[in-house]
Short mmCIF file of C-alpha atoms in Angstrom, two decimals:
data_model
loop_
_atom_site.label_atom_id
_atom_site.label_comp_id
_atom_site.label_asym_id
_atom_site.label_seq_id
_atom_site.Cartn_x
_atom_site.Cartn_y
_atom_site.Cartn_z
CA UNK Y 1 -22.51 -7.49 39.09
CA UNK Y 2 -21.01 -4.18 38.27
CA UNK Y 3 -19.80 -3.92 34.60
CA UNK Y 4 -16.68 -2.11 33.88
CA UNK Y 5 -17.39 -1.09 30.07
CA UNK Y 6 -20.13 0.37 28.33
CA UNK Y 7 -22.26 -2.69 27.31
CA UNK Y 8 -25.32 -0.49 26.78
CA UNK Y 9 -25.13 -0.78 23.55
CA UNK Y 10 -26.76 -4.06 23.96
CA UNK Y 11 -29.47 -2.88 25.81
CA UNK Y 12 -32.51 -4.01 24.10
CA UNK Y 13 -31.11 -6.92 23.14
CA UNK Y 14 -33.33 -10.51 23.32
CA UNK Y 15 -36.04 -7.97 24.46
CA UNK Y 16 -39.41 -9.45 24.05
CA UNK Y 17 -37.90 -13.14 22.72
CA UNK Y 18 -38.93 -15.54 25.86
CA UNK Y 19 -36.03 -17.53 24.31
CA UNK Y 20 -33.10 -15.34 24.53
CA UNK Y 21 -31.36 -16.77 27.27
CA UNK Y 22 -30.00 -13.98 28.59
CA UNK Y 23 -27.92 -15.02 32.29
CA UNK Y 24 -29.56 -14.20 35.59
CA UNK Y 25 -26.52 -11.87 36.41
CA UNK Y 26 -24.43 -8.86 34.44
CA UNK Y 27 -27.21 -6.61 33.01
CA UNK Y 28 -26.27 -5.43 29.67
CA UNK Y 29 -23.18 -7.42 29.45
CA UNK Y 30 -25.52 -11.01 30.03
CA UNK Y 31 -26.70 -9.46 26.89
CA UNK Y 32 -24.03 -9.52 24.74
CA UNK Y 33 -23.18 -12.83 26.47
CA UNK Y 34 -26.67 -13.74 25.12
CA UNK Y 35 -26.49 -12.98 21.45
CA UNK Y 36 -25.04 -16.35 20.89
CA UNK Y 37 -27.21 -18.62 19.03
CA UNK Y 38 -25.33 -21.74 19.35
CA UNK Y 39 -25.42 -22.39 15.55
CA UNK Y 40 -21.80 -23.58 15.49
CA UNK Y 41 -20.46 -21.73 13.06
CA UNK Y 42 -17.14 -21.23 15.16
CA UNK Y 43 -16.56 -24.49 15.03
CA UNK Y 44 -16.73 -25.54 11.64
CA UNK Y 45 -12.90 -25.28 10.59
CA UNK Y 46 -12.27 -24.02 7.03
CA UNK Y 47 -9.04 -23.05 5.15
CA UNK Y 48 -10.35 -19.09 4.83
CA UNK Y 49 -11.43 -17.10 7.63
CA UNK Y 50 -9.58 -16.52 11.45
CA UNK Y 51 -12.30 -17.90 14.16
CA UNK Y 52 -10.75 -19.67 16.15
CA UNK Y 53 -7.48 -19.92 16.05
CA UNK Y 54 -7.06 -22.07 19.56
CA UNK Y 55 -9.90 -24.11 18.37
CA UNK Y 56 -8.44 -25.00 15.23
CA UNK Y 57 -5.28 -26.09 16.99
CA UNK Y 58 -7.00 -27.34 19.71
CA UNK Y 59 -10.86 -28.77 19.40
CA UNK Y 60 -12.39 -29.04 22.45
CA UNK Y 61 -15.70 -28.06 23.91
CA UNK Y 62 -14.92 -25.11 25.57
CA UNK Y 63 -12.12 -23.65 23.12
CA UNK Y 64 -14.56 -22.03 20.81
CA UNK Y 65 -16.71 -18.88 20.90
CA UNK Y 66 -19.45 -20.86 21.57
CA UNK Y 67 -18.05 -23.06 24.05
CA UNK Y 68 -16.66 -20.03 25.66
CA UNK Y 69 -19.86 -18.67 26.12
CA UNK Y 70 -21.40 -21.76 27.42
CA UNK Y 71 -19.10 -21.29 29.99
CA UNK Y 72 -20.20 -17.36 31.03
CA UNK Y 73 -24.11 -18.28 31.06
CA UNK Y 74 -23.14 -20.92 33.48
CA UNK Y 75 -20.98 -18.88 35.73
CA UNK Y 76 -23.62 -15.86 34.96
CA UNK Y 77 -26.41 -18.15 36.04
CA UNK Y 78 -25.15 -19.02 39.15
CA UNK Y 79 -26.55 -17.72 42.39
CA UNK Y 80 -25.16 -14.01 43.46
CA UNK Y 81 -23.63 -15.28 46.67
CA UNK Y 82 -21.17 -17.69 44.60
CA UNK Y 83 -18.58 -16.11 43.02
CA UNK Y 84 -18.61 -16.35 39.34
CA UNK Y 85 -15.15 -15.37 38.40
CA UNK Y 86 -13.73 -18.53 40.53
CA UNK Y 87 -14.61 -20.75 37.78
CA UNK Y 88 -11.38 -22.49 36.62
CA UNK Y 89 -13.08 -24.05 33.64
CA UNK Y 90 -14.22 -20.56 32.23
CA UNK Y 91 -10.20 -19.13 33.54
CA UNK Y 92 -8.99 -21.53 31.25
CA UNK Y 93 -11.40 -21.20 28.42
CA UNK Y 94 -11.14 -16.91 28.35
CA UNK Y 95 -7.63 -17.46 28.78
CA UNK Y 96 -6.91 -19.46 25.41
CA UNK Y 97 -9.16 -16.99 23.71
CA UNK Y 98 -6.52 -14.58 21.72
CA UNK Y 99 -8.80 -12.09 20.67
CA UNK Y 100 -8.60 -12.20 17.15
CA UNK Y 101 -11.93 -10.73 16.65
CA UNK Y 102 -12.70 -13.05 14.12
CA UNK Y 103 -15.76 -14.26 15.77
CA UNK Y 104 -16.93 -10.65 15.58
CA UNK Y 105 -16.99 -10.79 11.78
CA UNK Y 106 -17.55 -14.18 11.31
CA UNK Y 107 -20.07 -15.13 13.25
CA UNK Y 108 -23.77 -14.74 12.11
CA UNK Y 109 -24.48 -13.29 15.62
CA UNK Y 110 -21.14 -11.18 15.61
CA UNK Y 111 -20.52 -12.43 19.37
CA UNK Y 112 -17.49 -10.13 20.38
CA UNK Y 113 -15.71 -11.94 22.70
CA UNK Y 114 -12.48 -10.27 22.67
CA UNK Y 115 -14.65 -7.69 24.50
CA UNK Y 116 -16.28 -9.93 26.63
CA UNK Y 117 -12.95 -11.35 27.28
CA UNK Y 118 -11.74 -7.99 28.46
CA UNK Y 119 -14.72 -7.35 30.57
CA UNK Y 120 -13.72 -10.66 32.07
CA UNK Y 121 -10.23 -9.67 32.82
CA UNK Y 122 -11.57 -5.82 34.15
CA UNK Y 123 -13.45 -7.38 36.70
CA UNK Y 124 -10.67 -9.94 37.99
CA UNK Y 125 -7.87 -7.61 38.33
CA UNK Y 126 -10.68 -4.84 39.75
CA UNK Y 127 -10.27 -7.80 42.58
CA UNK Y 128 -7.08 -9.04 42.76
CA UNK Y 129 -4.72 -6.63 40.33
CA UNK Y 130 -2.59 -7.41 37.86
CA UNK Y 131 0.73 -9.21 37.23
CA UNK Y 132 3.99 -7.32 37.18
CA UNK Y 133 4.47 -9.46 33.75
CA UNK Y 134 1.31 -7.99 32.09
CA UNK Y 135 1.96 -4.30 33.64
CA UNK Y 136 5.99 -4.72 32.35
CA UNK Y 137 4.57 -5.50 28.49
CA UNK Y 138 1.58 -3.21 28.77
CA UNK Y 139 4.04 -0.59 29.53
CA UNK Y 140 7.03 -2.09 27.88
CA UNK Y 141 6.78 0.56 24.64
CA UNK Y 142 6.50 3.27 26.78
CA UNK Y 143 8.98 3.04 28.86
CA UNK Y 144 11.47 2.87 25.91
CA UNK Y 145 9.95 6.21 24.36
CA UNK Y 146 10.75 8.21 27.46
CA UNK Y 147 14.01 5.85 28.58
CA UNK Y 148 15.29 4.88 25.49
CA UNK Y 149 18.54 3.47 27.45
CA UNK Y 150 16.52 0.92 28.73
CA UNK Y 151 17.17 -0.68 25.15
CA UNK Y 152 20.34 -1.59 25.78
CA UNK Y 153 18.91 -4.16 29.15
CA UNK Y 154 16.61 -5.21 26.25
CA UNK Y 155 19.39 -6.29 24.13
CA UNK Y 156 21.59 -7.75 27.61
CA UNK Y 157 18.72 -9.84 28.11
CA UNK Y 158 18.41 -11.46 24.95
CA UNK Y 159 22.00 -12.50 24.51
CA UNK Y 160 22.23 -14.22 27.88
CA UNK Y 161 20.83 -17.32 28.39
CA UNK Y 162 21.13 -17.43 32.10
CA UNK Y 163 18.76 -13.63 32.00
CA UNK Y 164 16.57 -15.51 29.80
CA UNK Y 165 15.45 -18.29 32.50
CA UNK Y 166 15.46 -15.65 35.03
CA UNK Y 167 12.79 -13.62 33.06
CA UNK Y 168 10.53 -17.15 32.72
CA UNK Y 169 11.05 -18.18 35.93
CA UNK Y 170 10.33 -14.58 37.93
CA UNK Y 171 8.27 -13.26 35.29
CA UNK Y 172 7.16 -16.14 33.13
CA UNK Y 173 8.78 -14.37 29.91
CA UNK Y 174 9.30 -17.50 27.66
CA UNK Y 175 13.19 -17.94 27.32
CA UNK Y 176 12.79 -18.65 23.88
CA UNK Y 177 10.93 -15.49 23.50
CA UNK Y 178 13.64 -12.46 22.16
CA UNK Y 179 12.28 -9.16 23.05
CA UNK Y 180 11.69 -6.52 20.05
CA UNK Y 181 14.18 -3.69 20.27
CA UNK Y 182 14.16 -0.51 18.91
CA UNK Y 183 15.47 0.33 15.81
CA UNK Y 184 17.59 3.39 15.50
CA UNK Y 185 17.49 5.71 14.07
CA UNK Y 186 13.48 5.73 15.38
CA UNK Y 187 11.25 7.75 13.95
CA UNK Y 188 12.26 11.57 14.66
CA UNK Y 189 9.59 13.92 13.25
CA UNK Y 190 8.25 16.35 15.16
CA UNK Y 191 4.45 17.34 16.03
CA UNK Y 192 3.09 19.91 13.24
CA UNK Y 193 2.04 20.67 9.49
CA UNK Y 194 4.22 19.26 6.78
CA UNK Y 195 3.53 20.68 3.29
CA UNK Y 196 3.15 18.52 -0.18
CA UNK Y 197 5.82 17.81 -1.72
CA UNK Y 198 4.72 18.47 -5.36
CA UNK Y 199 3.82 21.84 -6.93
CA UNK Y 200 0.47 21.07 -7.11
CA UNK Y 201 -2.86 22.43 -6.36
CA UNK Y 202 -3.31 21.44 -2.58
CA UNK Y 203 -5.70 17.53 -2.52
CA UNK Y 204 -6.66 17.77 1.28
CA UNK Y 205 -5.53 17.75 4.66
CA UNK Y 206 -5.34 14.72 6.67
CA UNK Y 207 -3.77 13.56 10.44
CA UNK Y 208 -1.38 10.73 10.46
CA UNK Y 209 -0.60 9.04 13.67
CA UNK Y 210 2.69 7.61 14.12
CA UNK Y 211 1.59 5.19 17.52
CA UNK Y 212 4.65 4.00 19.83
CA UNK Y 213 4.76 0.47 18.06
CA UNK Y 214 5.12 1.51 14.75
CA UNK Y 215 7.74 4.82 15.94
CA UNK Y 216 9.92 2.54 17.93
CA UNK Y 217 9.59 -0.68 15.74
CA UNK Y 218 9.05 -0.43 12.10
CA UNK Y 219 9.94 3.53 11.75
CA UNK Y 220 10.96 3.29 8.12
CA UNK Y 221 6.96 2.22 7.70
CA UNK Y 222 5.95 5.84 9.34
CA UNK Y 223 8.55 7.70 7.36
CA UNK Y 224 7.63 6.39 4.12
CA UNK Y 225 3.74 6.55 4.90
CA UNK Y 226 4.26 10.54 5.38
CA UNK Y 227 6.49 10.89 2.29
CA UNK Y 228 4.14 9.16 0.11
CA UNK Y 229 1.21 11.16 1.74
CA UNK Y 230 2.98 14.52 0.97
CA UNK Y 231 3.92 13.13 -2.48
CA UNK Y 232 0.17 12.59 -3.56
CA UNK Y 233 -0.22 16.17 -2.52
CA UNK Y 234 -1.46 16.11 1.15
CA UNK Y 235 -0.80 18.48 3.75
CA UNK Y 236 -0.28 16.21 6.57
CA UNK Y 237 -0.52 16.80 10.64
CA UNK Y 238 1.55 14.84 12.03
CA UNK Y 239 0.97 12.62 15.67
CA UNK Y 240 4.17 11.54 16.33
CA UNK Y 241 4.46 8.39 18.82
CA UNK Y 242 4.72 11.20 21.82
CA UNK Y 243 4.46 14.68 22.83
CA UNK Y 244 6.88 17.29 24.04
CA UNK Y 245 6.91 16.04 27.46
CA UNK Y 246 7.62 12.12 26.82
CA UNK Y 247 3.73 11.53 27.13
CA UNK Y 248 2.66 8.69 24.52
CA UNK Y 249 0.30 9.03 21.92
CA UNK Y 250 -0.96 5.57 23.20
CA UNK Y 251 -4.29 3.72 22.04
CA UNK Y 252 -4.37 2.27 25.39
CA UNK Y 253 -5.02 -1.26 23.80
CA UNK Y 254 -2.69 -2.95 25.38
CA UNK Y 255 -3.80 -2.25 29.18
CA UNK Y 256 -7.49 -2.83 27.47
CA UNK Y 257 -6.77 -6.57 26.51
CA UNK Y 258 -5.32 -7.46 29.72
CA UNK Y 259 -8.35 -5.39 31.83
CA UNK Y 260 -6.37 -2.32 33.16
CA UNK Y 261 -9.58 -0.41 31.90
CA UNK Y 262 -8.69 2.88 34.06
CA UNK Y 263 -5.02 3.12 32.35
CA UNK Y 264 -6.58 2.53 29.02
CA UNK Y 265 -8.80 5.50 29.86
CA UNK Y 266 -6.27 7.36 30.27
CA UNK Y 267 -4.24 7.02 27.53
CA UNK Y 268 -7.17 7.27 25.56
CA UNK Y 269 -7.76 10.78 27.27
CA UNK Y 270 -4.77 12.20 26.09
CA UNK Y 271 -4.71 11.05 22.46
CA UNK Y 272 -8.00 12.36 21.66
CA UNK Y 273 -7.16 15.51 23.23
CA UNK Y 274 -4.48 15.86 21.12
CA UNK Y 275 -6.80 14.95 18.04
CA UNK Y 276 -9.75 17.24 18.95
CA UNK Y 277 -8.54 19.96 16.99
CA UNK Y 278 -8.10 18.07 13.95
CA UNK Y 279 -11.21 15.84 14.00
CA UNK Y 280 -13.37 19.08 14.85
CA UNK Y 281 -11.93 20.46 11.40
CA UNK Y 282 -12.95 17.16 9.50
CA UNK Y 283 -9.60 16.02 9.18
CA UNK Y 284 -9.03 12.50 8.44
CA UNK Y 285 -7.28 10.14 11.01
CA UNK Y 286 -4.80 7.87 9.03
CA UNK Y 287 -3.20 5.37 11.33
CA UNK Y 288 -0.86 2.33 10.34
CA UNK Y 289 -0.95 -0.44 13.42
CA UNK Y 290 -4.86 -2.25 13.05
CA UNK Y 291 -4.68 -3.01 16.61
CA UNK Y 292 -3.99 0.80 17.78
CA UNK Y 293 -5.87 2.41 14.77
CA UNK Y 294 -9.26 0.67 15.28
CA UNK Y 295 -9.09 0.78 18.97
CA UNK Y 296 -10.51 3.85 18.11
CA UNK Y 297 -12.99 3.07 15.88
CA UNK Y 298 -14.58 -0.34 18.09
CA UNK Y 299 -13.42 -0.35 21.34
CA UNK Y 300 -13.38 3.29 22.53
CA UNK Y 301 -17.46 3.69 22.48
CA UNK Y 302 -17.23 0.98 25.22
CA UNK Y 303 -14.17 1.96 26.94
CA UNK Y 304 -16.60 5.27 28.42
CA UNK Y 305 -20.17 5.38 29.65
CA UNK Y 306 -22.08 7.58 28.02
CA UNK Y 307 -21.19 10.45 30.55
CA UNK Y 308 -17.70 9.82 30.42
CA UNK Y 309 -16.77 10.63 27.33
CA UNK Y 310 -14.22 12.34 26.32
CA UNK Y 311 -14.48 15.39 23.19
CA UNK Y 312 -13.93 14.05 19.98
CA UNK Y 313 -14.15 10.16 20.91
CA UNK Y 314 -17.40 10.24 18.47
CA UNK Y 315 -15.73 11.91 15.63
CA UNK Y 316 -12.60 9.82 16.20
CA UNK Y 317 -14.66 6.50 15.85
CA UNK Y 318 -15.85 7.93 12.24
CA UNK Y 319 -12.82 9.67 11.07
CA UNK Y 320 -10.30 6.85 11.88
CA UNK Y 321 -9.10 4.51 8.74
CA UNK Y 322 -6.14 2.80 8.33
CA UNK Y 323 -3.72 4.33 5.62
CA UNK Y 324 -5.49 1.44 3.05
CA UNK Y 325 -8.76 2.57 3.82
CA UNK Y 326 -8.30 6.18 3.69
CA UNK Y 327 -6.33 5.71 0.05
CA UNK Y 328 -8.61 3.31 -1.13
CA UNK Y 329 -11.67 5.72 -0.48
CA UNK Y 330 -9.71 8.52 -2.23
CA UNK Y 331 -9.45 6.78 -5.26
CA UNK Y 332 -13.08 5.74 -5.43
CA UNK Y 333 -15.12 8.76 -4.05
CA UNK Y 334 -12.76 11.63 -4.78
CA UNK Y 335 -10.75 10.89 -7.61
CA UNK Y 336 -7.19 10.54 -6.80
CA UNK Y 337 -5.11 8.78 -9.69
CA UNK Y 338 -1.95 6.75 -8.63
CA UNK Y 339 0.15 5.79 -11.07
CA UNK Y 340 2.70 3.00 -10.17
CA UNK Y 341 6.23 1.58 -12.26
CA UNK Y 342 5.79 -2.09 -12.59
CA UNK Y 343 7.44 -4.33 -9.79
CA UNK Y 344 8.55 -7.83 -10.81
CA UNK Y 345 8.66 -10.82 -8.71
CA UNK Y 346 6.36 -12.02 -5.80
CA UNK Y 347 4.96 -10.21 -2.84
CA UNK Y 348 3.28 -11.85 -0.52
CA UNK Y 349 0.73 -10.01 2.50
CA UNK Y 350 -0.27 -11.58 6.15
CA UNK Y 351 -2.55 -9.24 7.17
CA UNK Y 352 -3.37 -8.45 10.91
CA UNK Y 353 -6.34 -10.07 12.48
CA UNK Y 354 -7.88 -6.94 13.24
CA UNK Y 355 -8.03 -5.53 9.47
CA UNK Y 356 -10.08 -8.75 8.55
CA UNK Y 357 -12.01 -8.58 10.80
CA UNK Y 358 -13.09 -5.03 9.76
CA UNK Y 359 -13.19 -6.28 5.97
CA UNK Y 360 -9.53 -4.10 5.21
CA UNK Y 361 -8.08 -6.54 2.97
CA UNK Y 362 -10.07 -5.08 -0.15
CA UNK Y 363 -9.04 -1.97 0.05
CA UNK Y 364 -5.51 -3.50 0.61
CA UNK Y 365 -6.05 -5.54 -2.61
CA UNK Y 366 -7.54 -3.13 -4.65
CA UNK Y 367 -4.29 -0.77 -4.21
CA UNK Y 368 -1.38 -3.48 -4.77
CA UNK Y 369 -3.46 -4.36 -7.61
CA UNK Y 370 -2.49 -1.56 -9.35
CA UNK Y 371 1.32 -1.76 -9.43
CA UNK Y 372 2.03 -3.39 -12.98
CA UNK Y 373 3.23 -6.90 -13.49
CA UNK Y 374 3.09 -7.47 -9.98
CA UNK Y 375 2.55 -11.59 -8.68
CA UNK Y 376 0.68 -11.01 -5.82
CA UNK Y 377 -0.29 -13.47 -2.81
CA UNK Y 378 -2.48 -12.61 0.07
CA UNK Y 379 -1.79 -15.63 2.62
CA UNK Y 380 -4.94 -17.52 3.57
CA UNK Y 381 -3.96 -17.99 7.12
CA UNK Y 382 -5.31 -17.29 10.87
CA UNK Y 383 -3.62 -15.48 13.28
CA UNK Y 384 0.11 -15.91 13.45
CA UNK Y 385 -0.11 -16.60 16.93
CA UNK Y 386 1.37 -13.49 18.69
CA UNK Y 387 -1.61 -11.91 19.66
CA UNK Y 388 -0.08 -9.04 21.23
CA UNK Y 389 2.04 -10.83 24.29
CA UNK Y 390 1.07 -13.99 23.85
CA UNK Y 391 3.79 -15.37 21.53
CA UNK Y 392 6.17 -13.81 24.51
CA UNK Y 393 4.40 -15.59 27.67
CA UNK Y 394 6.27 -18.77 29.24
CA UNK Y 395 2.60 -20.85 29.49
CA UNK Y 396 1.44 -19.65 25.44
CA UNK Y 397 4.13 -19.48 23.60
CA UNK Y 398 4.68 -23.13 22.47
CA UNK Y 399 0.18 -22.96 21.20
CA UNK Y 400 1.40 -20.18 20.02
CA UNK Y 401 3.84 -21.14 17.71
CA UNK Y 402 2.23 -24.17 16.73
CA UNK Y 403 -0.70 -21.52 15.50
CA UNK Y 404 2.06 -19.73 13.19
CA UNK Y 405 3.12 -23.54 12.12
CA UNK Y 406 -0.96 -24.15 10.58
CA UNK Y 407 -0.67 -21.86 7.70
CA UNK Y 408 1.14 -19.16 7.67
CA UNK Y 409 4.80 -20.72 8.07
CA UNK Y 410 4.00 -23.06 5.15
CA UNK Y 411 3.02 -19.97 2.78
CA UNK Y 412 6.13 -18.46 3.64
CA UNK Y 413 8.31 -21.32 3.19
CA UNK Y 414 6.49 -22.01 -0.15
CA UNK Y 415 7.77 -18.71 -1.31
CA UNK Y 416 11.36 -18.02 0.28
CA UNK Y 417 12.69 -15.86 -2.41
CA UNK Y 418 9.26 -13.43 -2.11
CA UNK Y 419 9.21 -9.90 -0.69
CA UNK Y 420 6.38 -9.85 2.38
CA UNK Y 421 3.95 -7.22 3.98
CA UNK Y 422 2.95 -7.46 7.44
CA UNK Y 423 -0.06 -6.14 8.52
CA UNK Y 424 1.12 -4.99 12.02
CA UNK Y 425 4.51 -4.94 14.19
CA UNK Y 426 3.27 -7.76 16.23
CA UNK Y 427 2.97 -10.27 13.08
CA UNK Y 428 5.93 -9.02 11.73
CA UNK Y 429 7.92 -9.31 14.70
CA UNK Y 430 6.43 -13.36 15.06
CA UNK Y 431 7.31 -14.03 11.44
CA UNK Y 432 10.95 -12.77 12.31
CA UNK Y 433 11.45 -14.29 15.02
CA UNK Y 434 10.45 -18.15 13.67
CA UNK Y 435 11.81 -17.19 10.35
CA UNK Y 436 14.39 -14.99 10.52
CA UNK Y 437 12.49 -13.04 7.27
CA UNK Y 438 11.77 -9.29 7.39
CA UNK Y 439 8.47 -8.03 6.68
CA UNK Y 440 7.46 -4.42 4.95
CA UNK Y 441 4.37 -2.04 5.44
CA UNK Y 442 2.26 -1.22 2.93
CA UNK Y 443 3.54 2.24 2.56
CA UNK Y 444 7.22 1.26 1.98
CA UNK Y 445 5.85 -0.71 -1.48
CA UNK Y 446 3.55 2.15 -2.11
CA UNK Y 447 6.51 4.95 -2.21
CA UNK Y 448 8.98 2.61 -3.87
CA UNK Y 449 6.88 2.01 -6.87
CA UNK Y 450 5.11 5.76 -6.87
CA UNK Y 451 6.00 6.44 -10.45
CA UNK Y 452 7.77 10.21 -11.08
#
């Protein structure tokens, strides 16, 4: 078996245990397969914590990280002449696996399966391609950056039912699925410098990324983020969501989940290119989606072999926080004050899979905490069930609202009169779209409540 990421990281792993279990097959990657311990942590269901969200609307013995892995050692163990990836019970365990990356963080063994899952989907469309649905909404964003007239098909699509059942049956789009559209006006600042906005002595330099999602979806969210940055005395570099020639600023996640590993590379070429300059200057690299912004920091180390790798990708995977992280570690290490007017009433935050399973809800907690007289009410929930496409797809999309029903559409009917932060476009977008609530970013309540 030829691996399509890096799994070398797991080299040495299970070395010297006679009782690693480590597959026959897949050299390094048997090895990550292998750091499962079986302990069944992922199964035991609890009201905190993401892992799993199939498996906690679903129990079954092969809808769990550990299940799931059962699965691979199998298919890993098998003899080289049989074909491993012609499994259907492992296709339809992988394929209910969302990758939450909750495993990652809350498993004692820190199995990542979204990676493995990704490995999984490399090597089948290295074989047999990809669908035109997975290439349309891996693309999707892009496509409206450089065509933005292709909005208005967008919006010709959702209001006609007749389109709708088209789009499932050629495509497998889910018909109750609406499409996001862009908002306009989008985000329209331009690549470069932009000053502080307070006659002050200068507090640092930093880089903020706008990334496609956030510049076509939720551009009020990037517009207020660079205000606020400039308004705690920042000079900021701005990334907007593309470059002078319609080329995204792309993390390349999106081709990544679904195993188009070569267009991921690619994208991730070009935005680290872009970044070199600034990350070779120590710049920080403040981005505002968690499933773009720690692409960076996780996935990218595995997305190249060692001697592919692109300048920069090292720095990038230290200098990368999210705009919580970065503000949070001002605060504490170099003394930035922030003084907020009070804000009255509730706000309640869903916060992206991803940013738990790094451990950013403290430094999301330990800003809102700050603004005076504030009720505030971080939603103990799992994934909201979008998972990138998922919430969109014709053969997911009824799991995947029955996810969002678990916990996260009681909290929000609990509270209907509260204001609500969304930790990415993708949650936002599910939470509109079964709710009919709008969400903010964090740096929309930041600005509003930035005293004079």
């Amino acid at each position: 078996m030829k691996t399509v990421l890096n799994w070398s990281a797991y080299h040495e792993q299970g070395q010297g245990d006679a009782y690693a279990d480590i597959p026959a097959q897949g050299g390094d990657f048997a090895r990550a397969v292998a750091v499962c311990i079986r302990s069944g942590v992922c199964e035991q269901v609890t009201a905190k914590g993401v892992m799993c969200p199939s498996y906690r609307l679903m129990p079954g013995p092969d809808r769990s990280p550990g299940g799931r892995i059962r699965l691979l050692k199998q298919a890993l163990n098998r003899p080289q002449q049989q074909d491993w990836l012609a499994d259907p019970a492992l296709a339809q365990a992988l394929d209910s696996c969302i990758g939450c990356k909750g495993c990652k963080r809350e498993c004692e063994a820190y199995v990542d399966m979204a990676t493995i899952k990704a490995e999984y989907q490399a090597q089948r469309v290295a074989r047999h391609g990809s669908s035109l649905r997975a290439w349309l909404l891996a693309a999707g964003p892009l496509w409206l950056l450089r065509f933005p007239w292709l909005a208005r098909l967008l919006a010709w699509r959702n209001r006609s039912p007749r389109l709708r059942a088209w789009g499932e049956r050629l495509l497998g789009l889910a018909r109750e699925a609406e499409l996001p559209l862009p908002l306009t006006p989008g985000f329209t600042e331009g690549e470069g410098w932009y000053e502080p906005l307070i006659a002050a002595p200068l507090r640092g330099e930093l880089v903020l990324w706008v990334d496609p999602l956030t510049g076509l979806f939720r551009p009020a969210e990037a517009q207020a983020a660079l205000s606020l940055l400039r308004r705690l005395g920042y000079r900021v570099y701005l990334l907007p969501p593309q470059d002078a020639r319609r080329r995204p600023y792309e993390s390349g996640r999106a081709d990544f989940s679904i195993g188009r590993i070569p267009a991921a590379q690619q994208h991730a070429r070009h935005l680290l290119a872009a970044l070199a300059p600034h990350l070779a200057a120590g710049r920080p690299l403040v981005g505002l989606e968690p499933s773009s912004l720690l692409m960076l920091r996780e996935e990218y180390r595995q997305l190249f072999t060692t001697e592919q790798q692109p300048d920069g990708l090292e720095n990038a995977a230290q200098q990368a926080l999210m705009l919580e992280e970065f503000l949070a570690r001002e605060l504490m290490a170099h003394g930035l004050e922030l003084a907020f007017k009070p804000r009255t009433g509730r706000l309640l935050v869903h916060a992206h899979c991803h940013q738990k399973a790094v451990g950013g809800l403290k430094p999301l907690r330990r800003l809102l905490k700050l603004i005076p007289e504030l009720d505030l009410q971080f939603i103990e929930a799992a994934c909201c069930g979008m998972a990138g496409t998922y919430g969109m797809e014709a053969e997911h999309i009824a799991e995947s609202r029955q996810m969002a029903a678990q916990a996260l559409l009681p909290a929000l009917a609990a509270a209907p009169e509260a204001d609500l932060i969304s930790g990415g476009f993708g949650c936002g977008w599910q939470i509109r779209m079964l709710t009919g609530r709008s969400s903010l970013g964090l740096a929309q309540v930041l600005l509003a409540q930035l005293a004079d």
